[in-house]
mmCIF file of C-alpha atoms in Angstrom:
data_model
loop_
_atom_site.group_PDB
_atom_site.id
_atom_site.type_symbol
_atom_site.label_atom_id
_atom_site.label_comp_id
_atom_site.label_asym_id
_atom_site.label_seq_id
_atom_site.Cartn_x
_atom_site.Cartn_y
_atom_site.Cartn_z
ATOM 1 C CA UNK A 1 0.000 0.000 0.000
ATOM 2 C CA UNK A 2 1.089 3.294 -0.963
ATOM 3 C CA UNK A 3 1.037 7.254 0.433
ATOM 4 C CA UNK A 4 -0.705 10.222 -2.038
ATOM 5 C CA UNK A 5 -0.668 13.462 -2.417
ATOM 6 C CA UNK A 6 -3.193 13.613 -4.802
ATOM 7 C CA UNK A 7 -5.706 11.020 -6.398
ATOM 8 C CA UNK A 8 -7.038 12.190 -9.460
ATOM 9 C CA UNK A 9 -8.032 15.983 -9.443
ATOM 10 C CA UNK A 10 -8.036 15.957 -5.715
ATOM 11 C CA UNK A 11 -5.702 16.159 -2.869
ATOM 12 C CA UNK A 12 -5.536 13.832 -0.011
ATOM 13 C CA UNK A 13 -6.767 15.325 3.402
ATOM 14 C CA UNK A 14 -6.324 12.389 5.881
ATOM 15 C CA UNK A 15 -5.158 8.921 5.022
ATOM 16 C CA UNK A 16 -7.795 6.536 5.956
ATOM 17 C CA UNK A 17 -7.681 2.520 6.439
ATOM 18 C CA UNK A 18 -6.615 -0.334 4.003
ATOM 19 C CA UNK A 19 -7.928 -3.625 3.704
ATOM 20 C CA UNK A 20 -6.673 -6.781 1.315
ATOM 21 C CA UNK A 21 -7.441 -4.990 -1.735
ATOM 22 C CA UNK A 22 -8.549 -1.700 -1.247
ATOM 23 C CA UNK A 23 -7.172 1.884 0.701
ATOM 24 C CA UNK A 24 -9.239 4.471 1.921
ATOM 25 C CA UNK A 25 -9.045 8.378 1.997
ATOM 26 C CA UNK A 26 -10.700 11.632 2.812
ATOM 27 C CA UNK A 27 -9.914 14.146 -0.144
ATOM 28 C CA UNK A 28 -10.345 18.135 -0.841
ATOM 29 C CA UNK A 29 -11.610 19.043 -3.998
ATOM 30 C CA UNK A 30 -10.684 22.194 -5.962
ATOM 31 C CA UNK A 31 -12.682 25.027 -3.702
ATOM 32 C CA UNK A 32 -11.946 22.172 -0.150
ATOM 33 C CA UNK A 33 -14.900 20.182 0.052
ATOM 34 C CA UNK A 34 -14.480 17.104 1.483
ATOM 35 C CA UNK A 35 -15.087 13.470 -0.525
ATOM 36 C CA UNK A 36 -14.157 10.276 0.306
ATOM 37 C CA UNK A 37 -11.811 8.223 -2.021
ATOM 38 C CA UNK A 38 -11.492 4.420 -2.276
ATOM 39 C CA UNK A 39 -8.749 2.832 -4.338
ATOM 40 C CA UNK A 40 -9.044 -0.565 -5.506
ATOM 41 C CA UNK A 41 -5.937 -3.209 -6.064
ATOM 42 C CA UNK A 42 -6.754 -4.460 -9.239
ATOM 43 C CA UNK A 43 -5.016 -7.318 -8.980
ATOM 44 C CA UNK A 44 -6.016 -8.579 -5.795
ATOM 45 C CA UNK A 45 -9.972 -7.924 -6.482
ATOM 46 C CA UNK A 46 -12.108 -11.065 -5.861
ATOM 47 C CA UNK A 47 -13.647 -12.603 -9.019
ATOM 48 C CA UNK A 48 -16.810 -11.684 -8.276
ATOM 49 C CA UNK A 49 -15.580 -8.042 -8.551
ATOM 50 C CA UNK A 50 -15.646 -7.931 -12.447
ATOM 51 C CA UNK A 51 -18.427 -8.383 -14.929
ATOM 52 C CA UNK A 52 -17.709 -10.599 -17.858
ATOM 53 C CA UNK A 53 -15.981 -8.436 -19.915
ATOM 54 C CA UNK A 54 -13.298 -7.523 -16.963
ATOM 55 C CA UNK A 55 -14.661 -4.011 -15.818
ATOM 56 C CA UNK A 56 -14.948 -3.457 -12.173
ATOM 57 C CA UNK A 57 -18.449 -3.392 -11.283
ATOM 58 C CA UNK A 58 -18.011 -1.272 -8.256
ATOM 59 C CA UNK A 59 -16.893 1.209 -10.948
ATOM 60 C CA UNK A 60 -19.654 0.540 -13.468
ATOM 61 C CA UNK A 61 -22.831 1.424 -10.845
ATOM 62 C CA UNK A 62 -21.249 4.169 -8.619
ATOM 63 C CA UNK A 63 -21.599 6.333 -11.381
ATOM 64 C CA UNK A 64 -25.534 5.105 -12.788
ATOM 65 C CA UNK A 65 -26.965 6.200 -9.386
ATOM 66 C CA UNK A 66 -28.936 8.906 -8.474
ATOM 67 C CA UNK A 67 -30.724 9.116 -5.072
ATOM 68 C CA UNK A 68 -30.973 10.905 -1.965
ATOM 69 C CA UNK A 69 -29.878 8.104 0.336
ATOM 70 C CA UNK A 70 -27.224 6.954 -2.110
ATOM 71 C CA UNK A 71 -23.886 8.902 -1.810
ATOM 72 C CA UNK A 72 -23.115 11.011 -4.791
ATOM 73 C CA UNK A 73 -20.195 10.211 -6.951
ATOM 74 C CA UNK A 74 -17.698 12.469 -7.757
ATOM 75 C CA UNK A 75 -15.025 10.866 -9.998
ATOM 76 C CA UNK A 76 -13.102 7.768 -11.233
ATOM 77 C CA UNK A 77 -10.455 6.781 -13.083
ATOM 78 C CA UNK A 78 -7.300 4.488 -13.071
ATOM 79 C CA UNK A 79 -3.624 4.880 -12.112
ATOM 80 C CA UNK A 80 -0.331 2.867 -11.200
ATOM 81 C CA UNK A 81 1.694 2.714 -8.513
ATOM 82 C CA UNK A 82 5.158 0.549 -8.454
ATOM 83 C CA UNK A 83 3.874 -1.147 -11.158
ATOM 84 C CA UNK A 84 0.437 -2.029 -9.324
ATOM 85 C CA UNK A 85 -2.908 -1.451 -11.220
ATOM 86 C CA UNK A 86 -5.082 1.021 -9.283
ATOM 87 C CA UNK A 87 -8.537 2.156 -9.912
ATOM 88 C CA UNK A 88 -10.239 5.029 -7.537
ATOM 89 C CA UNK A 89 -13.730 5.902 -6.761
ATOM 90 C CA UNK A 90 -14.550 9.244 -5.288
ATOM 91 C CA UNK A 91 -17.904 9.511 -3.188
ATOM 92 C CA UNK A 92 -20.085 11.623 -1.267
ATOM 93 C CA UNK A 93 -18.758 11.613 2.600
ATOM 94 C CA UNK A 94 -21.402 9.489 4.512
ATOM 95 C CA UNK A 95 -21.171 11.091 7.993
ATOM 96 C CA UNK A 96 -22.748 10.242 10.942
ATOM 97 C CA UNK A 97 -22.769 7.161 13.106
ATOM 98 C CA UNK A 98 -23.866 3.668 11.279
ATOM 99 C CA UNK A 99 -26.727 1.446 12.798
ATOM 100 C CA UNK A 100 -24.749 -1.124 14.028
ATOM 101 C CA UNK A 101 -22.912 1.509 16.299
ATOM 102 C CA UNK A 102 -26.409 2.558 17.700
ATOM 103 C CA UNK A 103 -26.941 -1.101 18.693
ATOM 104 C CA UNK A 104 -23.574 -1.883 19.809
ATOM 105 C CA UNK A 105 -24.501 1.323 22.394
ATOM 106 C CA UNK A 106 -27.724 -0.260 23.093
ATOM 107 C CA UNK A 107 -29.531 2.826 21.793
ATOM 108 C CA UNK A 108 -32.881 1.689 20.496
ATOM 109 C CA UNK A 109 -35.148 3.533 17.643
ATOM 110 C CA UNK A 110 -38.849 4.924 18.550
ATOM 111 C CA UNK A 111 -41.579 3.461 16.394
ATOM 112 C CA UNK A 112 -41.173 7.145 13.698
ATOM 113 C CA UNK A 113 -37.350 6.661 13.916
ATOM 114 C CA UNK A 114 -37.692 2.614 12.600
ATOM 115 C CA UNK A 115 -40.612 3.831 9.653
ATOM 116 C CA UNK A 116 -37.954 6.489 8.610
ATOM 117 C CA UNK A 117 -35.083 3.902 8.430
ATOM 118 C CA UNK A 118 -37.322 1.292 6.492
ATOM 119 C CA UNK A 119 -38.956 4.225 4.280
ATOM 120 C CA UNK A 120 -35.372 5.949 3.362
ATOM 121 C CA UNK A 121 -33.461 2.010 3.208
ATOM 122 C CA UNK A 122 -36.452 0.854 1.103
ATOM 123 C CA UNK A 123 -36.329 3.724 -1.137
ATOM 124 C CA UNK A 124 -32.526 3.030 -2.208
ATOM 125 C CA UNK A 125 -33.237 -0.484 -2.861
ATOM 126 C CA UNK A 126 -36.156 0.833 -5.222
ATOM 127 C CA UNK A 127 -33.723 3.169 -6.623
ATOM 128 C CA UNK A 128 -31.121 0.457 -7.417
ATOM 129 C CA UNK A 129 -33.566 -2.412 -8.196
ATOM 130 C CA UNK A 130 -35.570 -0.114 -10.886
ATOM 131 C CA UNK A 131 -32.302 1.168 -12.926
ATOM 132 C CA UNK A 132 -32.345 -0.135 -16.874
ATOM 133 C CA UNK A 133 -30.192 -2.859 -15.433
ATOM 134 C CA UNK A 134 -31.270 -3.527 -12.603
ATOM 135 C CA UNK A 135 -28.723 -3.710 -9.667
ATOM 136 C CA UNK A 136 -28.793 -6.166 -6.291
ATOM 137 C CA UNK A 137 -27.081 -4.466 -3.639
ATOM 138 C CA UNK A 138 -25.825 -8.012 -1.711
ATOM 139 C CA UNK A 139 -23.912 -6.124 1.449
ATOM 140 C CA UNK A 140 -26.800 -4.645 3.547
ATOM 141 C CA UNK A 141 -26.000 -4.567 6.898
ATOM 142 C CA UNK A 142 -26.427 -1.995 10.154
ATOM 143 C CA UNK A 143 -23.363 -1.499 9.055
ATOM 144 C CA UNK A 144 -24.051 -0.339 5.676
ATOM 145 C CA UNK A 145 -26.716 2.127 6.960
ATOM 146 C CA UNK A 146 -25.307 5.764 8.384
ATOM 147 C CA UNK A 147 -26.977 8.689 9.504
ATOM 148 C CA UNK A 148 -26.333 11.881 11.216
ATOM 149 C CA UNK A 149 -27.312 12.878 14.442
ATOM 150 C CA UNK A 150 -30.249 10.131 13.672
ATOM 151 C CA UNK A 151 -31.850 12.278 10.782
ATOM 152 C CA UNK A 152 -33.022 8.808 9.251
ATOM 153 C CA UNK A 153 -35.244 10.066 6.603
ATOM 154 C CA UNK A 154 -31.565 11.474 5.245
ATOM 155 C CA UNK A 155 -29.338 7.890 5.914
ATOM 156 C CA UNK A 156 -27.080 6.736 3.378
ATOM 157 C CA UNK A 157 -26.690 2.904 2.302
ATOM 158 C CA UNK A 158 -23.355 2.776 1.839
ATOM 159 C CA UNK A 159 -21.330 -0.584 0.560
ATOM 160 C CA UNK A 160 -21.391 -1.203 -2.894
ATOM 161 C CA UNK A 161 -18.385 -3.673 -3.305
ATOM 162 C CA UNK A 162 -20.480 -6.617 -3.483
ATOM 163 C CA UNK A 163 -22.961 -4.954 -6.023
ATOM 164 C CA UNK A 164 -23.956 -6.695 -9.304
ATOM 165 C CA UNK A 165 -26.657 -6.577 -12.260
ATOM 166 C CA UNK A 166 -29.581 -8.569 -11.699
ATOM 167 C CA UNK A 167 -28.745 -9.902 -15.530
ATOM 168 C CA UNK A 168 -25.369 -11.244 -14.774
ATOM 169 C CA UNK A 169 -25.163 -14.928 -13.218
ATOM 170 C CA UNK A 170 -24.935 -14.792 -9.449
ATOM 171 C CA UNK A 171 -21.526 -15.886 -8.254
ATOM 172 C CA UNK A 172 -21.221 -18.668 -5.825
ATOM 173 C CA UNK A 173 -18.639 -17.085 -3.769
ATOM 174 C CA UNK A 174 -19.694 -13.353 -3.059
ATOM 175 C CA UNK A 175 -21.009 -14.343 0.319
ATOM 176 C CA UNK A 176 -17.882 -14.912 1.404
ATOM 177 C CA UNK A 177 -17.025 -13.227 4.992
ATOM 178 C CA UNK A 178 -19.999 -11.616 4.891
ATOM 179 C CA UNK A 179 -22.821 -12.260 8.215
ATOM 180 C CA UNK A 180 -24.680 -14.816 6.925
ATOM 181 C CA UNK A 181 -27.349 -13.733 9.540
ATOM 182 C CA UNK A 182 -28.171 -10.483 7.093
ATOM 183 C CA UNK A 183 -27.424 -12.855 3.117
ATOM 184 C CA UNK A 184 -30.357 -14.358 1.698
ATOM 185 C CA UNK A 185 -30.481 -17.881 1.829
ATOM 186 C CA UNK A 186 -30.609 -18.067 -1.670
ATOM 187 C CA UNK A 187 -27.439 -16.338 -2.347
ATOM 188 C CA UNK A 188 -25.632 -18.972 0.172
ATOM 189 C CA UNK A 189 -27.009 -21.706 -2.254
ATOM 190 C CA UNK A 190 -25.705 -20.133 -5.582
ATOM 191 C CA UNK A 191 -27.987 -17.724 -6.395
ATOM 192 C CA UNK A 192 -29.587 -14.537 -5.764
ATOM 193 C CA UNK A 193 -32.305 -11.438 -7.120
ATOM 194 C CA UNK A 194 -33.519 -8.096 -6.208
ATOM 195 C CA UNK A 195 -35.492 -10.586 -3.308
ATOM 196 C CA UNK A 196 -32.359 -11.709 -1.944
ATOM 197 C CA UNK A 197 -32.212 -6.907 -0.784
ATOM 198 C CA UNK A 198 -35.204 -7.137 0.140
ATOM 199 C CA UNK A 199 -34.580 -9.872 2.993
ATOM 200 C CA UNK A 200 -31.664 -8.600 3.978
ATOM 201 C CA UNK A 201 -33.564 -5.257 4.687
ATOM 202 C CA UNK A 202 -35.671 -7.468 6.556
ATOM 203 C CA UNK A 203 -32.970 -9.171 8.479
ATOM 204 C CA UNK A 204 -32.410 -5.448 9.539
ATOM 205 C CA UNK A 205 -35.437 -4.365 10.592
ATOM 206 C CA UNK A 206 -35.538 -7.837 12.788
ATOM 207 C CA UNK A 207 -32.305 -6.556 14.449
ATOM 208 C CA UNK A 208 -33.881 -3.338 15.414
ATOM 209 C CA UNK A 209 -37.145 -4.425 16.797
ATOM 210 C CA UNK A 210 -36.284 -7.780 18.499
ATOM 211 C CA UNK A 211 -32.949 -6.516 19.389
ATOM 212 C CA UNK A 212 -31.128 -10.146 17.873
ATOM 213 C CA UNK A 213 -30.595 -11.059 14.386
ATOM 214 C CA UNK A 214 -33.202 -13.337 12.625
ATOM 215 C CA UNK A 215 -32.500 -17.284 13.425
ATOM 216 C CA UNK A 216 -29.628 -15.920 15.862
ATOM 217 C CA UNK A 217 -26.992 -18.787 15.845
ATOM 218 C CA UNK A 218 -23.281 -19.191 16.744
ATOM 219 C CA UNK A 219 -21.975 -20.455 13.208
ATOM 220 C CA UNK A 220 -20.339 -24.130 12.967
ATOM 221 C CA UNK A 221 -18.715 -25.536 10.283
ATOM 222 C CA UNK A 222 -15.122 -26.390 8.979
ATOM 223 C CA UNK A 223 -15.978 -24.597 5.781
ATOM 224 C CA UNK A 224 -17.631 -21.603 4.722
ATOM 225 C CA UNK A 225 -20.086 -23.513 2.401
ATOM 226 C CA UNK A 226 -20.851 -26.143 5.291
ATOM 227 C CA UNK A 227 -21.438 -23.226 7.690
ATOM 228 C CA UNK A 228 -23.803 -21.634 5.122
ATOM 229 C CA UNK A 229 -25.274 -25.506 4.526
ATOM 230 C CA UNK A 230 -25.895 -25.662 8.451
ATOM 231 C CA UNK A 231 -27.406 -21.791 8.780
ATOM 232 C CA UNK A 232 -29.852 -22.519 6.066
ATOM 233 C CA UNK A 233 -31.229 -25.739 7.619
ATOM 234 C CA UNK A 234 -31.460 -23.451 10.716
ATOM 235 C CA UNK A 235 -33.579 -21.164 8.670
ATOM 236 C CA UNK A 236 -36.041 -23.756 7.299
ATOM 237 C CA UNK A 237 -37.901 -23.739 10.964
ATOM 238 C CA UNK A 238 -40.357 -20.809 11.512
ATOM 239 C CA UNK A 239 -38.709 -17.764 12.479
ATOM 240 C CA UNK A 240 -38.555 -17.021 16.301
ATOM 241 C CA UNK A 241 -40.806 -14.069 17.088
ATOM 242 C CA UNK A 242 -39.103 -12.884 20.812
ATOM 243 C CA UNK A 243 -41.612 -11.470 23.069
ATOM 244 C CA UNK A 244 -39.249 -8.912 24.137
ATOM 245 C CA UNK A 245 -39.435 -6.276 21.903
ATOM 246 C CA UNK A 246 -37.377 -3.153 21.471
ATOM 247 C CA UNK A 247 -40.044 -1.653 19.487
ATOM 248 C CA UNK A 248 -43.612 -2.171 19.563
ATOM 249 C CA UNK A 249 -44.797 -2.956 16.186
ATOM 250 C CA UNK A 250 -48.774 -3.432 15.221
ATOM 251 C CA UNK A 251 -49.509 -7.491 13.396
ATOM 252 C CA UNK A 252 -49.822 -5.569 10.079
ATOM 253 C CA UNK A 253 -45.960 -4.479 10.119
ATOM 254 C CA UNK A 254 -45.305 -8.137 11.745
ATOM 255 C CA UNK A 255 -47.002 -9.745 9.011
ATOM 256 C CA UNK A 256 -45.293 -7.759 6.648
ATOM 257 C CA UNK A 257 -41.183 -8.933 7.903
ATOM 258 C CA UNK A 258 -42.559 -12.446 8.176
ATOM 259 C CA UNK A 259 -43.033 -12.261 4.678
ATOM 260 C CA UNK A 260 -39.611 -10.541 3.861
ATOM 261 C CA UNK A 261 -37.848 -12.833 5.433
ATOM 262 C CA UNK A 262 -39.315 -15.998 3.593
ATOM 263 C CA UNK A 263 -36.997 -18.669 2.638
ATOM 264 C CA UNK A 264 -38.493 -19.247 -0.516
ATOM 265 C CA UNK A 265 -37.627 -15.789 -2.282
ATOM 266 C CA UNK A 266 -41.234 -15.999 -4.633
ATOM 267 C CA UNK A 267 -42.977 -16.169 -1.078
ATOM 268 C CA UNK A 268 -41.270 -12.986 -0.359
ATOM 269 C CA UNK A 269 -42.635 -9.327 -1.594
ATOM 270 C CA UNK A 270 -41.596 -8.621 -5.437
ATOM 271 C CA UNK A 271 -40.476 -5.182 -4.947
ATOM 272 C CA UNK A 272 -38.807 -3.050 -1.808
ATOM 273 C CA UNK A 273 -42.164 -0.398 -2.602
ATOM 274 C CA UNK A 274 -44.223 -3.567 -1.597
ATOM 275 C CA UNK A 275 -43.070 -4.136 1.407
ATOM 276 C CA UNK A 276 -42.430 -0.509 2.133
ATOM 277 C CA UNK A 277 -45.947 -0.621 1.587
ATOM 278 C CA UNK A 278 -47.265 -3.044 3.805
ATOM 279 C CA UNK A 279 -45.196 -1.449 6.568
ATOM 280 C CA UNK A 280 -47.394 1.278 5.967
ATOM 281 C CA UNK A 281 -50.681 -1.176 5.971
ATOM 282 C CA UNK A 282 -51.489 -0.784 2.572
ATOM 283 C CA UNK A 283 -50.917 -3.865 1.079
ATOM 284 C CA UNK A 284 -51.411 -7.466 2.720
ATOM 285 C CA UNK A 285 -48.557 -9.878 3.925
ATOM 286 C CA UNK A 286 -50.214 -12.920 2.686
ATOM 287 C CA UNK A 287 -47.841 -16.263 2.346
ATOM 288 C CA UNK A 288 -45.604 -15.235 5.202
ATOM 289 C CA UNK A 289 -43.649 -18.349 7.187
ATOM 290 C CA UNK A 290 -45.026 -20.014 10.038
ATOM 291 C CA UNK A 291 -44.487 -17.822 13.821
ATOM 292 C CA UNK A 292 -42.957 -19.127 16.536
ATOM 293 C CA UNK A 293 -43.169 -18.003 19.680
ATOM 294 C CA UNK A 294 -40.215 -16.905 21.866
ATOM 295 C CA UNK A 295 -41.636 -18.567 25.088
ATOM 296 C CA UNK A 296 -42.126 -21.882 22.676
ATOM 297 C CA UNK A 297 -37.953 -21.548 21.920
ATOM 298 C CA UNK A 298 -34.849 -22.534 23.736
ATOM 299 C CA UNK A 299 -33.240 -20.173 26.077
ATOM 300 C CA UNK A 300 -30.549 -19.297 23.219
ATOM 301 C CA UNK A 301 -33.407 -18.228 20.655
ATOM 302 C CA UNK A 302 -33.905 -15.280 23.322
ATOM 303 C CA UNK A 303 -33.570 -11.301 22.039
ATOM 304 C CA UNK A 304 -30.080 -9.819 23.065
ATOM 305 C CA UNK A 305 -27.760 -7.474 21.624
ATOM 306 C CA UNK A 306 -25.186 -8.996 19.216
ATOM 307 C CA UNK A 307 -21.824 -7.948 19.270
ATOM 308 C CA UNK A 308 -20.945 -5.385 15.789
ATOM 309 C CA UNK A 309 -18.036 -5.016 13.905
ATOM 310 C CA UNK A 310 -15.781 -1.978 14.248
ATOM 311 C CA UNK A 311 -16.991 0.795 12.331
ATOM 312 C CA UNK A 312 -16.223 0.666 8.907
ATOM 313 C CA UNK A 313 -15.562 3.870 6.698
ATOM 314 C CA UNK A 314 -17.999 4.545 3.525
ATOM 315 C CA UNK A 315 -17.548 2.485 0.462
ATOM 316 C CA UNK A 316 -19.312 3.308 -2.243
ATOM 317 C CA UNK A 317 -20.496 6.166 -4.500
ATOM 318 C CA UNK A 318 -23.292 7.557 -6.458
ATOM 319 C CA UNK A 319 -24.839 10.436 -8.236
ATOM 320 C CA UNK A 320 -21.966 12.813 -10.601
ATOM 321 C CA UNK A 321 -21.632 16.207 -8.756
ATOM 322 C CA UNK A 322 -19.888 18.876 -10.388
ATOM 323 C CA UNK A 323 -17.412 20.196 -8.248
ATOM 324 C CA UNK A 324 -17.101 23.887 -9.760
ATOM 325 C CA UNK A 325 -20.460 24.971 -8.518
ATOM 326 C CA UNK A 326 -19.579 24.132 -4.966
ATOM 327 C CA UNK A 327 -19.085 26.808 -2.501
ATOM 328 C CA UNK A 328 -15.434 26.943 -0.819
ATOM 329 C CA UNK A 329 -15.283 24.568 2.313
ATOM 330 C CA UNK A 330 -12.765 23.859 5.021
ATOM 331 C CA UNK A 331 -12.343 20.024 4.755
ATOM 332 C CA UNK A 332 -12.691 18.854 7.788
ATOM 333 C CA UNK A 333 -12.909 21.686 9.723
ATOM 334 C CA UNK A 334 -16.630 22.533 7.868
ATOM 335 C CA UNK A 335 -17.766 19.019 9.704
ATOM 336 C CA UNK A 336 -18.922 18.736 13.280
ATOM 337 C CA UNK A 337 -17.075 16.346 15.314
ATOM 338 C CA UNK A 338 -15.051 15.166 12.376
ATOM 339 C CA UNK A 339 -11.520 15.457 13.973
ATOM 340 C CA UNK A 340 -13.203 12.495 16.349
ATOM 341 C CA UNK A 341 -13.337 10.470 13.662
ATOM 342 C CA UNK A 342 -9.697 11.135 12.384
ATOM 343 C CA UNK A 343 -8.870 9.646 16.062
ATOM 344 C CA UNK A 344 -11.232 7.077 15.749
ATOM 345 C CA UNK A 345 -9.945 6.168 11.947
ATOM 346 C CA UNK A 346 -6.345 6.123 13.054
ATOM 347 C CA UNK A 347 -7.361 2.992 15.929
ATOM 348 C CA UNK A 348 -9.075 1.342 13.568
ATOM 349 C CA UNK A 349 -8.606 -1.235 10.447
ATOM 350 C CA UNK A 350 -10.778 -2.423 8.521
ATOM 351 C CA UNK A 351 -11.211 -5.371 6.507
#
């Protein structure tokens, strides 16, 4: 991994964290507004990185998207280093704490705060599924989801490495050290749709009410495919329904992440507006899984708060902003509470 000066048209502000094929940076653009810049290792991407032609897709979508809780993109483009390929992505900032760190601080969400994070995360998902090419999103997580100050109905979904178009074949191995409590069971078995967002959305929303992740499990297995063949068989029984509940939800909004969090992804709703709208009571949940009752479970099916990953830095971009209309800014002086998060970035590494 290397130091910069500059990436592209804009000049490195803070050096950020690296992972196995990627660095991360905050950047200044011409008139010192911040961005966030991710370059990518092209030779130590994943397979399921490219598309079939060799382009990264991470590269391909940031720029198609356009959405107010997608980050905007700002730029790409390719360089070398010590004769290493190099392609960067510069993004929209996504400030703000993510959800995950609101549950590892055991801060729960009121009934209007969860509605707002299910409206603005279902909205994204629309945005993405509905492009000409449709694209599956395949990383949601709490993680993935960031807000400021808890202004939900502005949150980002963040993540796009794992990103693909619903046209190309699924890959087998994208899963890969990912929580297999938030991937689709589908996508553990080879394959994989716009359904496979929508239960991980679910997954989320199960996290937030109940306060555990759906089917919570310690995972066993010598292999990551036998730990995904042992999850899934774990899914198959009816989904635990705690009766400890963060959040008090009505049977209609029940109904409606019973459904979402089918096994069988045709049982599931066909769109995210679906089940955004039977959240809202508008549509029915019919065909959802069978209920079981906490007090029916074992003593290890009961709610608690799981244990999160560090905080992770944004990934992924959207939306092309032109940077000559902005007015001047101060970096990171223009953001509250931003020189935390240098401290914070310089403890932490991320995978």
């Amino acid at each position: 991994f290397f130091f910069y000066y500059r990436i592209g048209g804009y000049t490195v502000d803070f050096c950020g964290m690296y992972g196995s094929y990627y660095e991360k940076y905050y950047v200044l653009d011409r008139v010192q507004n911040l961005w966030f810049a991710k370059i990518l290792h092209l030779d130590d991407l994943k397979p399921f990185s490219f598309d079939p032609e060799g382009q990264v897709l991470e590269a391909e979508i940031a720029p198609l998207l356009s959405h107010r809780n997608l980050c905007r993109f700002g730029a790409s483009g390719t360089m070398e280093k010590e004769g290493h390929r190099l392609l960067y992505i510069i993004s929209e900032v996504a400030h703000g704490d993510s959800l995950s760190d609101l549950i590892h601080r055991k801060e729960t969400l009121t009934g209007d705060e969860l509605m707002q994070v299910m409206e603005s995360l279902l909205s994204a998902l629309e945005s993405l599924h509905s492009q000409s090419r449709p694209i599956i999103h395949n990383g949601i997580t709490p993680e993935k989801i960031r807000a400021w100050r808890r202004e939900f109905g502005s949150l980002r979904l963040i993540g796009l490495s794992r990103a693909r178009f619903s046209d190309l074949a699924p890959d087998p191995s994208s899963w890969h050290g990912q929580d297999l409590h938030y991937v689709a069971p589908e996508r553990l078995e080879g394959g994989g749709s716009v359904r496979s967002d929508i239960f991980s959305a679910a997954a989320v929303m199960y996290e937030l009410v109940f306060g555990a992740r759906p089917w919570e499990s310690e995972l066993t297995g010598s292999t990551p495919e036998r730990q995904a063949e042992l999850f899934n068989e774990k899914r198959r029984s009816p989904l635990p329904i705690p009766s400890s509940r963060l959040i008090d939800i009505d049977e209609a909004k029940l109904a409606a992440l019973r459904r979402a969090l089918s096994f069988d992804p045709e049982k599931r709703f066909a769109s995210a507006m679906e089940f955004l709208d039977a959240l809202r009571g508008n549509v029915k949940s019919a065909g959802c899984p069978e209920e079981r009752s906490e007090e029916a479970g074992s003593a290890d099916e009961k709610a608690s708060v799981p244990d999160t990953e560090p905080q992770e830095m944004p990934e992924e971009a959207e939306e092309k902003a032109p940077e000559q209309d902005s007015a001047p800014g101060k970096g990171f002086a223009d953001v509250a509470g931003m020189e935390d998060i240098k401290a914070l970035m310089q403890r932490k590494i991320i995978d």
